Every structure is written in structure tokens, then in C-alpha cells.
mmCIF file of C-alpha atoms in Angstrom:
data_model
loop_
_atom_site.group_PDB
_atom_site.id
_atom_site.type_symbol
_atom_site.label_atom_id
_atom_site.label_comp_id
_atom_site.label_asym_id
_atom_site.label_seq_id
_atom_site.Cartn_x
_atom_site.Cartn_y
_atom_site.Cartn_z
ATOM 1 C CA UNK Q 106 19.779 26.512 6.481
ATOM 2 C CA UNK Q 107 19.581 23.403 8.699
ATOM 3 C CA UNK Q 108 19.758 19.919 6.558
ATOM 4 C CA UNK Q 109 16.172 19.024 6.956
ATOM 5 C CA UNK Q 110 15.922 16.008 4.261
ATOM 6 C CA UNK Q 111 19.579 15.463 3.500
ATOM 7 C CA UNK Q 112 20.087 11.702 4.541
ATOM 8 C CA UNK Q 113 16.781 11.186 2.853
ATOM 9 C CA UNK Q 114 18.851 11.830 -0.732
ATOM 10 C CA UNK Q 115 22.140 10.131 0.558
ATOM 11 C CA UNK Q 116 23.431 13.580 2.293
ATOM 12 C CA UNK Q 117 24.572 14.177 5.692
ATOM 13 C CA UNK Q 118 23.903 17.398 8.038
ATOM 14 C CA UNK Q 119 28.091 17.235 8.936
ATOM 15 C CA UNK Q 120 29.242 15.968 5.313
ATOM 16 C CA UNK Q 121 32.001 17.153 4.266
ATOM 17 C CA UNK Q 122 32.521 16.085 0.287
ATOM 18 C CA UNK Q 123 33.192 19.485 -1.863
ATOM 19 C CA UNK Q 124 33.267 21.188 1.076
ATOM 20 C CA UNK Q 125 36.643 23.783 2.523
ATOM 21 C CA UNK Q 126 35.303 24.450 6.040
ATOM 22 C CA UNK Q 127 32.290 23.440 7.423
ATOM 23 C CA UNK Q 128 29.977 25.755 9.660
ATOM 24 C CA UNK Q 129 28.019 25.321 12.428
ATOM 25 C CA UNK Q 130 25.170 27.878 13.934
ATOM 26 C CA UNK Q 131 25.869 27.657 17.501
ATOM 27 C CA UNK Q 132 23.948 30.795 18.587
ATOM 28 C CA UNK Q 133 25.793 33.534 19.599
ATOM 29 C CA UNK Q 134 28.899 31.873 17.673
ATOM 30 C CA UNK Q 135 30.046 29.808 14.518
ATOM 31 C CA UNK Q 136 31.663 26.903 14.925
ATOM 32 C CA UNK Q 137 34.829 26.741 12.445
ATOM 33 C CA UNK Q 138 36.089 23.232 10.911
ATOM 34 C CA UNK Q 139 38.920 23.096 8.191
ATOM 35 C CA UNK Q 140 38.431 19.886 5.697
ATOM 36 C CA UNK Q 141 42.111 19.345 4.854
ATOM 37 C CA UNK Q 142 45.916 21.097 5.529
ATOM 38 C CA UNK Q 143 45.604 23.386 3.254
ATOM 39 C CA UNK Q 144 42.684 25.188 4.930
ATOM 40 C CA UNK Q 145 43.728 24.446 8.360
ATOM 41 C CA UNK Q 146 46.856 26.700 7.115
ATOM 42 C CA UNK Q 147 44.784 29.156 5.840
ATOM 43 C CA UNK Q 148 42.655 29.421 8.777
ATOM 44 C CA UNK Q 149 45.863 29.353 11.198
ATOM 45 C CA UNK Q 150 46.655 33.067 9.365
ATOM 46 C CA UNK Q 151 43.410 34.771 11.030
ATOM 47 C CA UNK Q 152 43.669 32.066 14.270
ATOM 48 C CA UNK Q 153 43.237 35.908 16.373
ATOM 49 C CA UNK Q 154 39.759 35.607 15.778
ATOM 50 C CA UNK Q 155 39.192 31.985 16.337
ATOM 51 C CA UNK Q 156 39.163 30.579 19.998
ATOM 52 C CA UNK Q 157 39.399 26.492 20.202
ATOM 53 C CA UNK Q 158 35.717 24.683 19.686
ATOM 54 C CA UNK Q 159 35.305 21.773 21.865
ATOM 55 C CA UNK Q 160 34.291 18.110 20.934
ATOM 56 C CA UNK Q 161 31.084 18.662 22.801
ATOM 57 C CA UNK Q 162 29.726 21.578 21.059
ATOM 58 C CA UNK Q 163 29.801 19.958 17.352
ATOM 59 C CA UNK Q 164 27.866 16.895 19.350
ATOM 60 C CA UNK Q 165 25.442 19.139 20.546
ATOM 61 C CA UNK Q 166 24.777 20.476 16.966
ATOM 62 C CA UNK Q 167 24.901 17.396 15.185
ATOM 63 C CA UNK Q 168 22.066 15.848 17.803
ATOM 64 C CA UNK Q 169 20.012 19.436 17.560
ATOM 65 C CA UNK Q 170 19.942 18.498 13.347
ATOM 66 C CA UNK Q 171 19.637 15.089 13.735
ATOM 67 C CA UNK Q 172 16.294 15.581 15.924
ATOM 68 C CA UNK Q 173 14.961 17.634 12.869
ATOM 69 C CA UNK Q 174 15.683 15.064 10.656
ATOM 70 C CA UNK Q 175 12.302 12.733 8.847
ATOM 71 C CA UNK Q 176 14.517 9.646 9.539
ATOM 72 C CA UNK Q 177 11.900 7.083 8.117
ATOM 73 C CA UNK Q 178 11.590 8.817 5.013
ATOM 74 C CA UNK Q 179 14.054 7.013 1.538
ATOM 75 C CA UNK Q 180 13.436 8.919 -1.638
ATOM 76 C CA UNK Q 181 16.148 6.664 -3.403
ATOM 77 C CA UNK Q 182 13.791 3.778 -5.458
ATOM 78 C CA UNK Q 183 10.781 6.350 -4.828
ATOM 79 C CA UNK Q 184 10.505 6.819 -9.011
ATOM 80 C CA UNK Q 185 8.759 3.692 -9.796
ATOM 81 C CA UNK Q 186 6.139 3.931 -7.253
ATOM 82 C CA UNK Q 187 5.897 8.113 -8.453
ATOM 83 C CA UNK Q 188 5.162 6.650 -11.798
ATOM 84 C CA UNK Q 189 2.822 4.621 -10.441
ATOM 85 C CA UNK Q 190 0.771 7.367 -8.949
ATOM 86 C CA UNK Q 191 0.786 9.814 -12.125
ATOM 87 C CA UNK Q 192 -2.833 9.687 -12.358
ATOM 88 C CA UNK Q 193 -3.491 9.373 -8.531
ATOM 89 C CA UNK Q 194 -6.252 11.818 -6.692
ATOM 90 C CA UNK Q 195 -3.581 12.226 -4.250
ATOM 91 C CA UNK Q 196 -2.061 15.088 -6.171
ATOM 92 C CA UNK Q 197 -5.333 17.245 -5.716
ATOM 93 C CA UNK Q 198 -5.336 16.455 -2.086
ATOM 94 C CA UNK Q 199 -1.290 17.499 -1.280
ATOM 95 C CA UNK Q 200 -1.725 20.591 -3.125
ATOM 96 C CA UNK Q 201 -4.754 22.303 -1.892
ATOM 97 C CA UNK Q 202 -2.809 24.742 0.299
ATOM 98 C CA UNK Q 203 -0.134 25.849 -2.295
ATOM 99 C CA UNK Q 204 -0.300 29.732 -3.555
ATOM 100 C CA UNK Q 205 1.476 28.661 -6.409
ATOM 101 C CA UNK Q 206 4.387 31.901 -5.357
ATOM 102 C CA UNK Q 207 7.898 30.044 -6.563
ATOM 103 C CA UNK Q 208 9.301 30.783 -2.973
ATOM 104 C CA UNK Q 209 10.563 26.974 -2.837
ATOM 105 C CA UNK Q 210 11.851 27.313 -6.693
ATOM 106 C CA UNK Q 211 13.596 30.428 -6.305
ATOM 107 C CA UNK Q 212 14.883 29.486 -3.310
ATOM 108 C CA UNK Q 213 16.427 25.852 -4.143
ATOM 109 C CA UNK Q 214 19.488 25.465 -5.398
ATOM 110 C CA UNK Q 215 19.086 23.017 -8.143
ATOM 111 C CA UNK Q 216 16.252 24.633 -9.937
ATOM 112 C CA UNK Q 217 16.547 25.823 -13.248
ATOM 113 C CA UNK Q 218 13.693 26.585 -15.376
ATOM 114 C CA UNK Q 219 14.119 29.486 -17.522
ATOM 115 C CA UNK Q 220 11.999 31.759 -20.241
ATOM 116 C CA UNK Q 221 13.054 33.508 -23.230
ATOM 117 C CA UNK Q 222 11.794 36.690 -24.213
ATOM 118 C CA UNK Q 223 12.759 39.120 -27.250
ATOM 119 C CA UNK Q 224 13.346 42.604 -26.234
ATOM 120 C CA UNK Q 225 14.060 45.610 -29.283
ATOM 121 C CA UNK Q 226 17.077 46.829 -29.283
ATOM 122 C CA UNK Q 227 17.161 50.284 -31.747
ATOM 123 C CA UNK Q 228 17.055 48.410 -35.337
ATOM 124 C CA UNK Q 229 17.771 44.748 -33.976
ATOM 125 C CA UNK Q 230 16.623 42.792 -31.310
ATOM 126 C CA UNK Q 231 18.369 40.546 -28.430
ATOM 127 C CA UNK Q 232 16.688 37.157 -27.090
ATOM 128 C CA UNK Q 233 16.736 37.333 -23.243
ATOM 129 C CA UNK Q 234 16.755 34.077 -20.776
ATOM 130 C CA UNK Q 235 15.068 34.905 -17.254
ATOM 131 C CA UNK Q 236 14.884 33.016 -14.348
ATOM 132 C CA UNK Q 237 11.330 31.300 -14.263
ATOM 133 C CA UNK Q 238 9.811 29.255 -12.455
ATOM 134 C CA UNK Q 239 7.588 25.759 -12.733
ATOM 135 C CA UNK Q 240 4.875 26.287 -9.845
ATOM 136 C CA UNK Q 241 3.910 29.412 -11.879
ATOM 137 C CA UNK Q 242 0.582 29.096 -13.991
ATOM 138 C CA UNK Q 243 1.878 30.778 -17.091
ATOM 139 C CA UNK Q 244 4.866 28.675 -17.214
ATOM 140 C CA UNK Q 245 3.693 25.980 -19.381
ATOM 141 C CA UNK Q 246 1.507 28.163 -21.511
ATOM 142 C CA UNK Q 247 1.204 27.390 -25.312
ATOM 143 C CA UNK Q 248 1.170 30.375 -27.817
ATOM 144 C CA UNK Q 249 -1.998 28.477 -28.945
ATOM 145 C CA UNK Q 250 -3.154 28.956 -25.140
ATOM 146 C CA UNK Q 251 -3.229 25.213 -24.216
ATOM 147 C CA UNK Q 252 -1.907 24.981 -20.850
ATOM 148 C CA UNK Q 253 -1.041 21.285 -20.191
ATOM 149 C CA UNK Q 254 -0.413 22.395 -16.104
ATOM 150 C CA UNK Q 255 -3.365 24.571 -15.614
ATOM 151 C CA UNK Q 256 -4.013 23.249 -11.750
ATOM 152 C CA UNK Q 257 -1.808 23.617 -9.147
ATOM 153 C CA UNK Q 258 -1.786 19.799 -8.557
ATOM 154 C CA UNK Q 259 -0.335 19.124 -11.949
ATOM 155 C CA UNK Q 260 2.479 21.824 -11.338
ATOM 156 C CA UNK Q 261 3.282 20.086 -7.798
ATOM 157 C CA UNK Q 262 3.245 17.173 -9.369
ATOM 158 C CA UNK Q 263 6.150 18.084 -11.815
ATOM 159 C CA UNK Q 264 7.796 19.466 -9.314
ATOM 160 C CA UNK Q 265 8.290 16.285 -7.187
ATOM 161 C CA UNK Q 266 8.551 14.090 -10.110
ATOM 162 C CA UNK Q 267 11.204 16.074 -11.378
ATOM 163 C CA UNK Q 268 13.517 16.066 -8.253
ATOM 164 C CA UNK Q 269 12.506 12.464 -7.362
ATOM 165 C CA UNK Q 270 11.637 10.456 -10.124
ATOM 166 C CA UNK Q 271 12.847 11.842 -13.617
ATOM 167 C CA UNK Q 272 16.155 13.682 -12.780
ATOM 168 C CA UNK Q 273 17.228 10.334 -10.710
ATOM 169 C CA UNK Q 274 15.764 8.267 -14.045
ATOM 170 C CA UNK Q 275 18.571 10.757 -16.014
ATOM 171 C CA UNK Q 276 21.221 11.076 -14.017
ATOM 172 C CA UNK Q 277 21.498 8.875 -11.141
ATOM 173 C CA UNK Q 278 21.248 11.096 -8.318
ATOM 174 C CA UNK Q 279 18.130 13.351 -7.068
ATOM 175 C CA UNK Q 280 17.852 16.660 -7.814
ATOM 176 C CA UNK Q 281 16.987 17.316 -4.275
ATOM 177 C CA UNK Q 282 19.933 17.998 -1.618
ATOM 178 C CA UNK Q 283 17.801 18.071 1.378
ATOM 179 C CA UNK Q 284 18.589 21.236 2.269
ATOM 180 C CA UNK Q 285 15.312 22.255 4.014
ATOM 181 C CA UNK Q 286 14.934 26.113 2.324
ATOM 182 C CA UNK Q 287 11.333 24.983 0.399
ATOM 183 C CA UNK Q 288 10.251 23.616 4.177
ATOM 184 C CA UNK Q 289 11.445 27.466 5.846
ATOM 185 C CA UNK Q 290 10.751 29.832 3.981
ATOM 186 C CA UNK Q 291 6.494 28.064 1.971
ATOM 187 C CA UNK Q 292 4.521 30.659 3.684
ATOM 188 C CA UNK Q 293 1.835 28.372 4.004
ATOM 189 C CA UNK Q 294 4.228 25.563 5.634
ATOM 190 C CA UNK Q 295 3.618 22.880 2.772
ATOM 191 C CA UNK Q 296 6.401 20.683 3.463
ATOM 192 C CA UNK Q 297 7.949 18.704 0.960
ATOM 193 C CA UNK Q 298 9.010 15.889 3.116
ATOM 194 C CA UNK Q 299 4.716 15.520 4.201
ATOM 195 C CA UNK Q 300 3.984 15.728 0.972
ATOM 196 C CA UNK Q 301 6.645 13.100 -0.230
ATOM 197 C CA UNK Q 302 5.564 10.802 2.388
ATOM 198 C CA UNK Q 303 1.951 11.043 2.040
ATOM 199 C CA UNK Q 304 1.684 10.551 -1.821
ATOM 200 C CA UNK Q 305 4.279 7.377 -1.684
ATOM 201 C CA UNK Q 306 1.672 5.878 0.968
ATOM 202 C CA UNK Q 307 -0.865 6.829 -1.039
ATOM 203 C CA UNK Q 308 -3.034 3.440 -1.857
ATOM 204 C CA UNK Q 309 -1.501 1.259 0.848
ATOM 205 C CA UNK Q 310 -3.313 0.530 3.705
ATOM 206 C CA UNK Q 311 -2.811 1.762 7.327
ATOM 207 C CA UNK Q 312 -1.572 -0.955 9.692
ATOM 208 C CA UNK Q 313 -3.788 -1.814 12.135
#
């Protein structure tokens, strides 16, 4: 998956913190860095199926990501101003198109939500945790049958807030890594970085 947001949450399409060797798509190859020694060494063992990668063709793949890249777009003091807009119509308005499937949850790697279930087992019984998911309607569904998300706008709403506004409030960092796998794979194309962009501008007037 390309970086389609990363320098937007302080990432980089060629970073290489936490990483041992960095790929790169090139087509009808992969282009094959080491990070340190130690992998260059390991790498060196298998060098009969590596042939040397020039200069040029990591340029050309760092421009091609760069180019998809919403350069304009700063998510790191966008809480306050999220806060701001709790209430907002805006929500309504960025949602309509969402089926409410959990492609972009199931599909990011920082989500997390869970449900527990009880399942018999012979005399006993064993509580089970299962992968869930937010942009579900059910998810936030009271035994009483009070659902405090019932519209789709609430749910995307919680779902932005929480990789924007209250996970940074926590811990500092977003819980977005820019990634771009929401943006592929929403099969109705709701991108994240839009949607970001059009609810922090939401209230300010256009320039003339």
C-alpha cells in the first residue's frame, strides 16, 4: 500500500524508523534496501537473486508517492478545532455515501474494537473476544436497546475523532499512520483525507 497520508501524521513514504529493509513496487520488480549491517549481511547471503538498484530508480518512486501525497493537509493540532465541530451539520454531509461495511476498520492497522460474546461449552461456558468493528450499527448497542450511534454520521464521526482528536489527546501521537488502505480498498471511494479536510474547513469562509 502506497503512503497516501503519511507526512500528514509526521510519517514519511521512504522512512525508515522500525523498519529492516525497506521495499519499493517498481513494477515488474522490488526494489531491496537494507536499514543497517546487520541486514545488509543478511541480504549479502541470498545476493544471487538480487541485481544492483540504481540511485535513479528509488527517485523515481519516491516522486511517483510524493505526487499522491495531500501535501496541504496537517492533522497534528486538528483536535481542538474537531472538538469544536462535535455538533457540526458537517458530519451528516461527509457521510452520506458511507455503507457503513468496516472495509477501512478491518483493514487499518491500528484499529481495535472488539466484542465479547459467551458461547456454552458442555456444563460451563467460555467468554469469547471477536474482532468488531465501530462503523457497524450494532456496535454501540445497549442491552436496553439505546443506541447512542444510530446514524452513520455519528459512527464517522467517532471514527475520525478517535484517530485525530482523542487518541492524540491520550497518547501523543495519532492513531492514523497514513497508510492509504481505508482510501483503496472504501468501495464507494470516501476518502479520509476529503473528509478530514472538508470538516476542518467546515465554518470558515472561502477566500475570494
Amino acid at each position: 500500500y502506497a503512503c497516501l497520508l503519511c507526512t500528514a501524521v509526521g510519517g514519511d513514504p521512504f522512512g525508515e524508523e522500525g523498519v529492516d529493509v525497506l521495499l519499493g513496487d517498481s513494477d515488474d520488480a522490488w526494489l531491496v534496501k537494507a536499514t543497517s549491517q546487520k541486514r545488509e549481511d543478511l541480504l549479502a547471503k541470498y545476493k544471487e537473486f538480487f541485481s544492483a538498484a540504481t540511485a535513479n530508480e528509488w527517485n523515481v518512486l519516491r516522486t511517483e508517492a510524493e505526487n499522491k501525497l495531500k501535501a496541504d493537509l496537517k492533522v497534528d493540532n486538528a483536535g481542538p478545532r474537531l472538538g469544536e465541530l462535535f455538533e457540526d451539520d458537517i458530519w451528516e454531509t461527509v457521510s452520506r455515501k458511507c455503507l457503513g461495511c468496516g472495509a477501512c476498520s478491518y483493514l487499518c492497522p491500528t484499529c481495535y474494537c472488539f466484542d465479547l460474546t459467551d458461547r456454552k461449552t458442555g456444563k460451563g461456558s467460555e467468554k469469547i473476544r471477536r474482532w468488531d468493528c465501530c462503523m457497524f450499527p450494532l456496535f454501540t448497542r445497549h442491552a436496553s436497546g439505546h443506541n447512542p450511534r444510530s446514524i452513520g454520521a455519528a459512527r464517522l464521526r467517532q471514527r475520525i475523532m478517535h484517530k485525530f482528536s482523542y487518541f492524540m489527546e491520550t497518547y501523543g501521537v495519532s492513531s492514523c499512520v497514513g497508510c492509504g488502505r481505508c482510501v483503496r480498498r472504501c468501495p464507494v471511494n470516501l476518502d479520509i483525507r476529503e473528509a478530514l479536510t472538508e470538516v476542518l474547513a467546515a465554518g470558515i469562509p472561502a477566500r475570494k
